[in-house]
Amino acid sequence: MFDEIQFDRIKRLPKYVFAEVNELKMARRRAGCDVIDFSMGNPDGDTPEHIRQKLIESAQKTKTHGYSVSKGIPKLRQAICDWYKRRYDVDLDPDTEAVATMGSKEGYAHLAYAITNPGDVVVVPDPTYPIHSYAFILAGGNVQKMELPFDEDYKVDEDLFFERLEQAFHISFPKPKYVVVNFPHNPTTATVTPEFYTRIVEMAKRERFYIISDIAYGDITFDGYATPSILAVPGAKDVAVESFTLSKSYNMAGWRVGFFVGNAKLIGALQKIKSWLDYGMFTPIQVAATVALQGDQSCVKEIVEKYDHRQDVLLEAFNRAGWPIRRNQSSMFVWARIPECARHLGSLEFSKRLLVEANVAVAPGIGFGDYGDEYVRIALIENDKRIRQAAKNIKHFLQGLNCEVPE
């Protein structure tokens, strides 16, 4: 009798591609296989001690156990604004231009829910982190995909990017209302220059759209590259908001702490929707997050150095195994093009076979969009010994596909 009842919003969601790999991974582990897991961006290190101790100290106070503040306690919002001032010389009002979120993923979902009218169009470069698209789809909007152009060194071709963005505005009806950008990029690790943001702010004011920028991996950069912020562009707050998360910089993925800052109209909408939907994070988590942003940042430097080192180890080991990959300048991932001899399999089949035949788990690029299907994403979350063992397994796997591999 209930079969005819439909859930239209859920029907707009495709099957989660990564679920297939996760199911296979769990089956292999249940069978006693030692799976080397590069598939999820889940940091393997400890949260720095001073942050954990602050959580414990705050949690022992009875007054911190009640309802919190949905937009973030005042000290955390002030710490967020101070972080932007120190890092980018950007002035922000902690009451009207900042909001703490339960990780940036929740922030995207709630922001899209607050600002999307039925049928609104958002332009999202492809491949992309899935929530960047599906937050708007779940909110009743439509996504205009645009292939992200980048070179073999993972640097965005900015002229081509803007050519494609202009084309997206010409072919889309109604005209796009939002553009999502994410640099350093997940999954591709691609980076942009400060001039990129100057151009997109100018375009936003000309074409009348809002920009939603994600710099979740802003701290994790190598070889002298420094992540720019769109908010450092004069007048950017007229058209842009930006998100950040403490998940990767401080090994706090499970703590679920992020924030959005920028345009007061969009931030106000996010604050208002959150006031109806949640009571904010557990207060001790917010107190500890305040200490993370304001305290000694040497822990971030150590985390970045670990990912930098692991990328070197992985590239050297995989190259010797017959899988050449070029070095990137950012994030905790490697965006690896599938070896030519196996590219015909597509990223999902390649990932499944790699897992079953080599006990190595990676994230298939197709899960991030159609333009990711020749790639897989490899998270730098295994230690040196495990990385080298994975390379040995992969070498045997590629030999089984009759690929040419070094002796």
Short mmCIF file of C-alpha atoms in Angstrom, two decimals:
data_model
loop_
_atom_site.label_atom_id
_atom_site.label_comp_id
_atom_site.label_asym_id
_atom_site.label_seq_id
_atom_site.Cartn_x
_atom_site.Cartn_y
_atom_site.Cartn_z
CA MET A 1 0.00 0.00 0.00
CA PHE A 2 2.93 2.31 0.55
CA ASP A 3 4.80 1.36 -2.64
CA GLU A 4 3.42 4.38 -4.49
CA ILE A 5 4.91 6.81 -1.96
CA GLN A 6 8.06 8.35 -3.45
CA PHE A 7 10.87 10.39 -1.91
CA ASP A 8 11.76 12.71 -4.78
CA ARG A 9 14.74 14.33 -3.10
CA ILE A 10 16.39 10.97 -2.42
CA LYS A 11 15.63 9.84 -5.96
CA ARG A 12 17.87 12.64 -7.23
CA LEU A 13 20.85 10.98 -5.56
CA PRO A 14 22.73 8.37 -7.62
CA LYS A 15 24.16 5.22 -6.12
CA TYR A 16 27.24 6.20 -4.15
CA VAL A 17 30.12 4.96 -6.31
CA PHE A 18 32.50 4.69 -3.37
CA ALA A 19 30.10 2.28 -1.66
CA GLU A 20 31.04 -0.45 -4.13
CA VAL A 21 34.71 -0.12 -3.25
CA ASN A 22 33.93 0.08 0.47
CA GLU A 23 31.82 -3.08 0.33
CA LEU A 24 34.59 -4.93 -1.47
CA LYS A 25 37.15 -3.61 1.00
CA MET A 26 35.15 -4.88 3.98
CA ALA A 27 34.63 -8.25 2.30
CA ARG A 28 38.38 -8.60 1.73
CA ARG A 29 39.10 -7.75 5.35
CA ARG A 30 36.49 -10.22 6.61
CA ALA A 31 38.28 -12.83 4.50
CA GLY A 32 41.49 -12.07 6.39
CA CYS A 33 43.22 -10.03 3.67
CA ASP A 34 45.59 -7.22 4.61
CA VAL A 35 44.12 -4.32 2.64
CA ILE A 36 46.36 -1.27 2.21
CA ASP A 37 43.79 1.51 2.26
CA PHE A 38 44.36 4.73 0.32
CA SER A 39 40.67 5.20 -0.43
CA MET A 40 39.51 7.74 2.16
CA GLY A 41 40.96 11.08 3.23
CA ASN A 42 40.92 10.08 6.89
CA PRO A 43 44.11 11.31 8.61
CA ASP A 44 46.02 8.56 10.40
CA GLY A 45 47.84 10.79 12.90
CA ASP A 46 46.91 11.95 16.39
CA THR A 47 45.15 15.21 17.06
CA PRO A 48 47.85 17.45 18.64
CA GLU A 49 48.10 16.99 22.39
CA HIS A 50 47.36 20.60 23.39
CA ILE A 51 44.07 20.47 21.47
CA ARG A 52 43.01 17.19 23.07
CA GLN A 53 43.91 18.45 26.53
CA LYS A 54 41.78 21.56 26.03
CA LEU A 55 38.84 19.34 25.03
CA ILE A 56 39.26 17.29 28.21
CA GLU A 57 39.59 20.39 30.40
CA SER A 58 36.47 21.96 28.94
CA ALA A 59 34.45 18.73 29.01
CA GLN A 60 35.05 18.43 32.78
CA LYS A 61 33.11 21.66 33.35
CA THR A 62 29.41 21.06 33.93
CA LYS A 63 28.37 24.31 32.27
CA THR A 64 29.72 23.16 28.89
CA HIS A 65 27.30 20.24 28.63
CA GLY A 66 24.14 22.17 27.78
CA TYR A 67 22.91 23.44 24.43
CA SER A 68 25.55 25.42 22.60
CA VAL A 69 25.33 28.24 20.03
CA SER A 70 24.32 27.11 16.54
CA LYS A 71 26.50 29.64 14.74
CA GLY A 72 29.49 28.98 16.99
CA ILE A 73 30.49 30.33 20.39
CA PRO A 74 31.77 33.94 20.26
CA LYS A 75 35.38 32.99 21.08
CA LEU A 76 35.51 30.51 18.21
CA ARG A 77 34.04 32.98 15.73
CA GLN A 78 36.58 35.58 16.89
CA ALA A 79 39.39 33.03 16.51
CA ILE A 80 38.21 32.33 12.95
CA CYS A 81 38.33 36.03 12.11
CA ASP A 82 41.73 36.46 13.77
CA TRP A 83 43.02 33.49 11.71
CA TYR A 84 41.98 35.25 8.50
CA LYS A 85 43.55 38.50 9.64
CA ARG A 86 46.89 36.85 10.44
CA ARG A 87 46.93 34.71 7.32
CA TYR A 88 45.40 36.93 4.63
CA ASP A 89 45.09 40.39 6.22
CA VAL A 90 41.32 40.12 5.79
CA ASP A 91 39.02 41.89 8.24
CA LEU A 92 35.85 40.01 9.18
CA ASP A 93 33.00 40.73 11.58
CA PRO A 94 32.61 37.69 13.87
CA ASP A 95 28.89 38.35 14.32
CA THR A 96 27.82 38.86 10.71
CA GLU A 97 30.58 37.41 8.51
CA ALA A 98 31.53 34.14 10.23
CA VAL A 99 29.74 30.95 11.20
CA ALA A 100 31.14 27.73 12.68
CA THR A 101 29.82 24.53 11.14
CA MET A 102 29.87 20.81 11.94
CA GLY A 103 32.64 20.26 9.42
CA SER A 104 32.53 22.00 6.07
CA LYS A 105 30.33 19.26 4.56
CA GLU A 106 27.43 20.12 6.87
CA GLY A 107 28.06 23.77 6.12
CA TYR A 108 27.70 23.19 2.38
CA ALA A 109 24.48 21.21 2.83
CA HIS A 110 22.90 23.83 5.06
CA LEU A 111 24.13 26.78 3.00
CA ALA A 112 22.70 25.30 -0.18
CA TYR A 113 19.43 24.55 1.62
CA ALA A 114 19.24 28.15 2.80
CA ILE A 115 20.05 29.95 -0.46
CA THR A 116 18.76 27.71 -3.28
CA ASN A 117 15.41 28.37 -4.88
CA PRO A 118 13.85 25.55 -6.98
CA GLY A 119 15.58 25.46 -10.36
CA ASP A 120 18.52 27.70 -9.42
CA VAL A 121 21.69 26.83 -11.35
CA VAL A 122 25.15 26.39 -9.84
CA VAL A 123 28.30 25.89 -11.91
CA VAL A 124 30.64 23.27 -10.47
CA PRO A 125 33.96 22.25 -12.06
CA ASP A 126 34.19 18.50 -12.76
CA PRO A 127 35.63 16.39 -11.19
CA THR A 128 34.60 17.65 -7.77
CA TYR A 129 34.13 16.67 -4.17
CA PRO A 130 30.57 15.26 -4.30
CA ILE A 131 28.94 17.55 -1.72
CA HIS A 132 29.83 20.57 -3.86
CA SER A 133 27.26 19.34 -6.38
CA TYR A 134 24.81 17.34 -4.33
CA ALA A 135 24.25 19.96 -1.65
CA PHE A 136 22.53 22.04 -4.34
CA ILE A 137 20.78 19.08 -5.97
CA LEU A 138 19.31 18.05 -2.62
CA ALA A 139 18.17 21.65 -2.11
CA GLY A 140 16.23 21.59 -5.41
CA GLY A 141 18.81 23.28 -7.62
CA ASN A 142 20.46 22.21 -10.86
CA VAL A 143 24.18 21.74 -11.48
CA GLN A 144 25.97 22.87 -14.62
CA LYS A 145 29.17 20.81 -14.86
CA MET A 146 32.32 22.29 -16.37
CA GLU A 147 35.52 20.33 -17.05
CA LEU A 148 38.35 21.55 -14.83
CA PRO A 149 41.42 22.26 -17.01
CA PHE A 150 44.81 21.60 -15.43
CA ASP A 151 48.24 20.59 -16.71
CA GLU A 152 50.46 17.63 -15.87
CA ASP A 153 51.85 19.56 -12.89
CA TYR A 154 48.32 20.03 -11.52
CA LYS A 155 48.20 23.76 -12.20
CA VAL A 156 44.90 25.14 -13.45
CA ASP A 157 44.92 26.59 -16.97
CA GLU A 158 43.27 29.79 -15.82
CA ASP A 159 42.60 31.26 -19.27
CA LEU A 160 40.86 28.07 -20.37
CA PHE A 161 38.98 27.91 -17.06
CA PHE A 162 37.43 31.31 -17.71
CA GLU A 163 36.66 30.46 -21.32
CA ARG A 164 34.70 27.45 -20.11
CA LEU A 165 33.03 29.42 -17.35
CA GLU A 166 31.88 32.04 -19.85
CA GLN A 167 30.51 29.24 -22.03
CA ALA A 168 28.62 27.80 -19.08
CA PHE A 169 26.90 31.14 -18.60
CA HIS A 170 25.95 31.30 -22.28
CA ILE A 171 24.42 27.81 -22.46
CA SER A 172 22.68 27.76 -19.10
CA PHE A 173 19.07 28.82 -18.56
CA PRO A 174 18.29 30.22 -16.14
CA LYS A 175 21.56 32.04 -15.71
CA PRO A 176 23.78 30.52 -13.01
CA LYS A 177 23.35 32.03 -9.57
CA TYR A 178 26.37 30.41 -7.91
CA VAL A 179 29.84 29.16 -8.87
CA VAL A 180 31.73 26.73 -6.63
CA VAL A 181 35.53 26.78 -6.64
CA ASN A 182 37.82 24.59 -4.54
CA PHE A 183 41.58 25.16 -4.55
CA PRO A 184 43.71 23.32 -3.58
CA HIS A 185 41.32 21.04 -5.37
CA ASN A 186 39.79 17.81 -4.16
CA PRO A 187 40.26 15.37 -5.83
CA THR A 188 42.75 16.63 -8.44
CA THR A 189 45.07 18.62 -6.09
CA ALA A 190 45.06 21.41 -8.72
CA THR A 191 46.08 24.91 -7.65
CA VAL A 192 45.47 28.48 -8.79
CA THR A 193 47.24 31.84 -8.50
CA PRO A 194 45.93 34.90 -6.60
CA GLU A 195 45.10 36.47 -10.00
CA PHE A 196 42.53 33.71 -10.53
CA TYR A 197 40.43 35.10 -7.71
CA THR A 198 40.74 38.68 -8.95
CA ARG A 199 39.33 37.55 -12.30
CA ILE A 200 36.47 35.52 -10.88
CA VAL A 201 35.42 38.34 -8.52
CA GLU A 202 35.36 40.74 -11.47
CA MET A 203 33.29 38.24 -13.46
CA ALA A 204 30.89 37.69 -10.55
CA LYS A 205 30.19 41.41 -10.30
CA ARG A 206 29.70 41.66 -14.07
CA GLU A 207 27.49 38.58 -14.43
CA ARG A 208 25.83 38.91 -11.00
CA PHE A 209 26.52 35.59 -9.31
CA TYR A 210 27.87 34.49 -5.94
CA ILE A 211 31.11 32.51 -5.50
CA ILE A 212 31.45 29.76 -2.93
CA SER A 213 35.13 28.99 -2.35
CA ASP A 214 36.47 25.96 -0.48
CA ILE A 215 40.05 26.03 0.85
CA ALA A 216 39.82 22.91 3.02
CA TYR A 217 43.40 21.92 2.07
CA GLY A 218 44.77 25.44 2.28
CA ASP A 219 47.38 24.56 4.90
CA ILE A 220 48.70 21.47 3.13
CA THR A 221 51.04 22.83 0.48
CA PHE A 222 54.55 21.96 -0.66
CA ASP A 223 57.56 23.40 -2.50
CA GLY A 224 56.85 27.00 -1.46
CA TYR A 225 53.29 27.15 -2.78
CA ALA A 226 50.94 29.23 -0.60
CA THR A 227 47.17 28.92 -0.93
CA PRO A 228 45.51 32.24 -1.82
CA SER A 229 42.12 33.28 -0.46
CA ILE A 230 39.38 34.84 -2.54
CA LEU A 231 38.61 37.15 0.39
CA ALA A 232 41.99 38.85 -0.03
CA VAL A 233 40.67 40.37 -3.27
CA PRO A 234 39.30 43.89 -2.66
CA GLY A 235 35.52 43.80 -2.81
CA ALA A 236 35.33 40.00 -2.68
CA LYS A 237 32.99 40.05 0.29
CA ASP A 238 30.37 41.62 -1.99
CA VAL A 239 30.11 38.35 -3.93
CA ALA A 240 31.89 35.52 -2.09
CA VAL A 241 32.00 33.22 0.90
CA GLU A 242 34.80 30.81 1.76
CA SER A 243 34.95 27.61 3.79
CA PHE A 244 37.70 25.91 5.75
CA THR A 245 37.90 22.84 7.97
CA LEU A 246 40.15 21.82 10.83
CA SER A 247 39.91 18.17 9.76
CA LYS A 248 43.15 17.92 7.81
CA SER A 249 45.34 20.70 9.22
CA TYR A 250 44.99 19.45 12.79
CA ASN A 251 44.06 15.76 12.30
CA MET A 252 40.55 16.54 13.58
CA ALA A 253 38.44 14.83 10.91
CA GLY A 254 36.12 13.09 13.37
CA TRP A 255 35.67 16.21 15.48
CA ARG A 256 33.60 17.83 12.70
CA VAL A 257 34.72 21.44 12.93
CA GLY A 258 34.64 23.84 10.00
CA PHE A 259 33.52 27.35 9.18
CA PHE A 260 32.23 29.71 6.51
CA VAL A 261 33.16 33.39 6.27
CA GLY A 262 32.53 36.28 3.91
CA ASN A 263 29.44 37.83 2.36
CA ALA A 264 27.09 38.89 5.16
CA LYS A 265 23.91 38.03 3.23
CA LEU A 266 24.97 34.42 2.59
CA ILE A 267 26.48 34.01 6.07
CA GLY A 268 23.29 35.41 7.59
CA ALA A 269 21.23 32.88 5.65
CA LEU A 270 23.44 30.04 6.89
CA GLN A 271 23.27 31.31 10.47
CA LYS A 272 19.48 31.55 10.30
CA ILE A 273 18.93 28.07 8.83
CA LYS A 274 21.27 26.56 11.43
CA SER A 275 19.34 28.28 14.23
CA TRP A 276 16.32 26.24 13.13
CA LEU A 277 18.09 22.95 12.45
CA ASP A 278 20.77 22.48 15.11
CA TYR A 279 22.20 23.65 18.43
CA GLY A 280 25.78 23.72 17.24
CA MET A 281 28.75 21.59 18.13
CA PHE A 282 29.42 20.29 21.63
CA THR A 283 30.90 23.32 23.41
CA PRO A 284 34.18 21.63 24.48
CA ILE A 285 34.87 20.83 20.83
CA GLN A 286 34.42 24.50 19.98
CA VAL A 287 36.70 25.53 22.85
CA ALA A 288 39.38 23.11 21.65
CA ALA A 289 38.96 24.35 18.06
CA THR A 290 39.56 27.88 19.32
CA VAL A 291 42.85 26.76 20.83
CA ALA A 292 43.76 24.97 17.59
CA LEU A 293 43.34 28.16 15.54
CA GLN A 294 44.97 30.47 18.08
CA GLY A 295 47.72 28.24 19.47
CA ASP A 296 51.12 27.01 18.36
CA GLN A 297 50.97 26.13 14.65
CA SER A 298 54.09 23.96 14.62
CA CYS A 299 51.79 20.92 14.70
CA VAL A 300 50.39 21.96 11.30
CA LYS A 301 53.91 22.22 9.91
CA GLU A 302 54.67 18.69 11.12
CA ILE A 303 51.51 17.30 9.53
CA VAL A 304 52.32 19.01 6.22
CA GLU A 305 55.89 17.65 6.28
CA LYS A 306 54.53 14.14 6.78
CA TYR A 307 52.29 14.36 3.69
CA ASP A 308 55.11 15.92 1.68
CA HIS A 309 57.43 13.05 2.62
CA ARG A 310 54.81 10.40 1.90
CA GLN A 311 54.16 11.82 -1.53
CA ASP A 312 57.87 11.47 -2.32
CA VAL A 313 57.88 7.87 -1.09
CA LEU A 314 54.75 6.96 -3.02
CA LEU A 315 55.83 8.52 -6.31
CA GLU A 316 59.25 6.84 -6.17
CA ALA A 317 57.81 3.44 -5.25
CA PHE A 318 54.91 3.51 -7.72
CA ASN A 319 57.18 4.68 -10.53
CA ARG A 320 59.42 1.65 -9.95
CA ALA A 321 56.29 -0.51 -10.00
CA GLY A 322 55.38 0.75 -13.48
CA TRP A 323 52.88 3.45 -12.50
CA PRO A 324 54.43 6.87 -13.23
CA ILE A 325 52.81 9.78 -11.35
CA ARG A 326 53.89 13.42 -11.28
CA ARG A 327 54.34 15.42 -8.09
CA ASN A 328 51.71 17.92 -6.94
CA GLN A 329 51.99 20.99 -4.72
CA SER A 330 49.09 20.52 -2.36
CA SER A 331 46.64 18.42 -0.34
CA MET A 332 46.92 14.99 1.28
CA PHE A 333 46.09 13.22 -1.99
CA VAL A 334 47.71 12.07 -5.18
CA TRP A 335 45.54 12.32 -8.30
CA ALA A 336 46.97 9.49 -10.37
CA ARG A 337 46.14 8.82 -13.99
CA ILE A 338 45.52 5.10 -14.46
CA PRO A 339 48.45 3.39 -16.25
CA GLU A 340 47.82 3.45 -19.99
CA CYS A 341 47.72 -0.34 -20.25
CA ALA A 342 44.79 -0.44 -17.80
CA ARG A 343 42.99 2.76 -18.74
CA HIS A 344 40.43 0.89 -20.84
CA LEU A 345 39.01 -0.59 -17.63
CA GLY A 346 37.73 2.76 -16.38
CA SER A 347 38.35 3.94 -12.84
CA LEU A 348 35.68 1.88 -11.06
CA GLU A 349 36.62 -1.47 -12.59
CA PHE A 350 40.33 -0.67 -12.20
CA SER A 351 39.81 0.18 -8.51
CA LYS A 352 37.78 -2.97 -7.88
CA ARG A 353 40.35 -5.22 -9.55
CA LEU A 354 43.22 -3.47 -7.77
CA LEU A 355 41.48 -4.19 -4.49
CA VAL A 356 40.64 -7.82 -5.22
CA GLU A 357 43.91 -8.75 -6.95
CA ALA A 358 46.43 -6.53 -5.14
CA ASN A 359 44.75 -5.71 -1.80
CA VAL A 360 45.17 -1.99 -2.47
CA ALA A 361 42.18 0.32 -2.06
CA VAL A 362 41.94 3.64 -3.93
CA ALA A 363 39.03 5.96 -4.74
CA PRO A 364 37.77 5.67 -8.35
CA GLY A 365 37.84 8.99 -10.18
CA ILE A 366 34.37 8.47 -11.66
CA GLY A 367 33.00 8.96 -8.15
CA PHE A 368 34.04 12.61 -8.41
CA GLY A 369 32.54 13.19 -11.85
CA ASP A 370 32.62 12.05 -15.47
CA TYR A 371 35.90 13.84 -16.17
CA GLY A 372 37.64 11.87 -13.44
CA ASP A 373 37.22 8.46 -15.01
CA GLU A 374 40.84 8.10 -16.19
CA TYR A 375 42.14 8.71 -12.67
CA VAL A 376 42.04 7.42 -9.13
CA ARG A 377 42.56 9.37 -5.92
CA ILE A 378 45.19 8.04 -3.53
CA ALA A 379 45.14 9.36 0.04
CA LEU A 380 48.51 9.67 1.77
CA ILE A 381 47.28 7.98 4.94
CA GLU A 382 49.53 4.91 5.07
CA ASN A 383 53.09 4.89 6.40
CA ASP A 384 56.25 4.42 4.32
CA LYS A 385 56.41 0.65 4.80
CA ARG A 386 52.79 0.18 3.75
CA ILE A 387 53.23 2.46 0.73
CA ARG A 388 56.19 0.40 -0.47
CA GLN A 389 54.31 -2.85 0.08
CA ALA A 390 51.40 -1.46 -1.94
CA ALA A 391 53.82 -0.68 -4.78
CA LYS A 392 55.06 -4.28 -4.79
CA ASN A 393 51.48 -5.56 -4.93
CA ILE A 394 50.68 -3.14 -7.74
CA LYS A 395 53.70 -4.24 -9.76
CA HIS A 396 52.45 -7.85 -9.72
CA PHE A 397 48.95 -6.64 -10.58
CA LEU A 398 50.18 -4.68 -13.60
CA GLN A 399 52.27 -7.61 -14.75
CA GLY A 400 49.09 -9.70 -14.66
CA LEU A 401 47.54 -7.18 -17.05
CA ASN A 402 50.54 -7.62 -19.39
CA CYS A 403 51.69 -4.06 -18.72
CA GLU A 404 55.32 -3.14 -19.27
CA VAL A 405 56.91 -2.71 -15.87
CA PRO A 406 60.54 -2.10 -14.86
CA GLU A 407 62.59 -5.13 -13.85
#
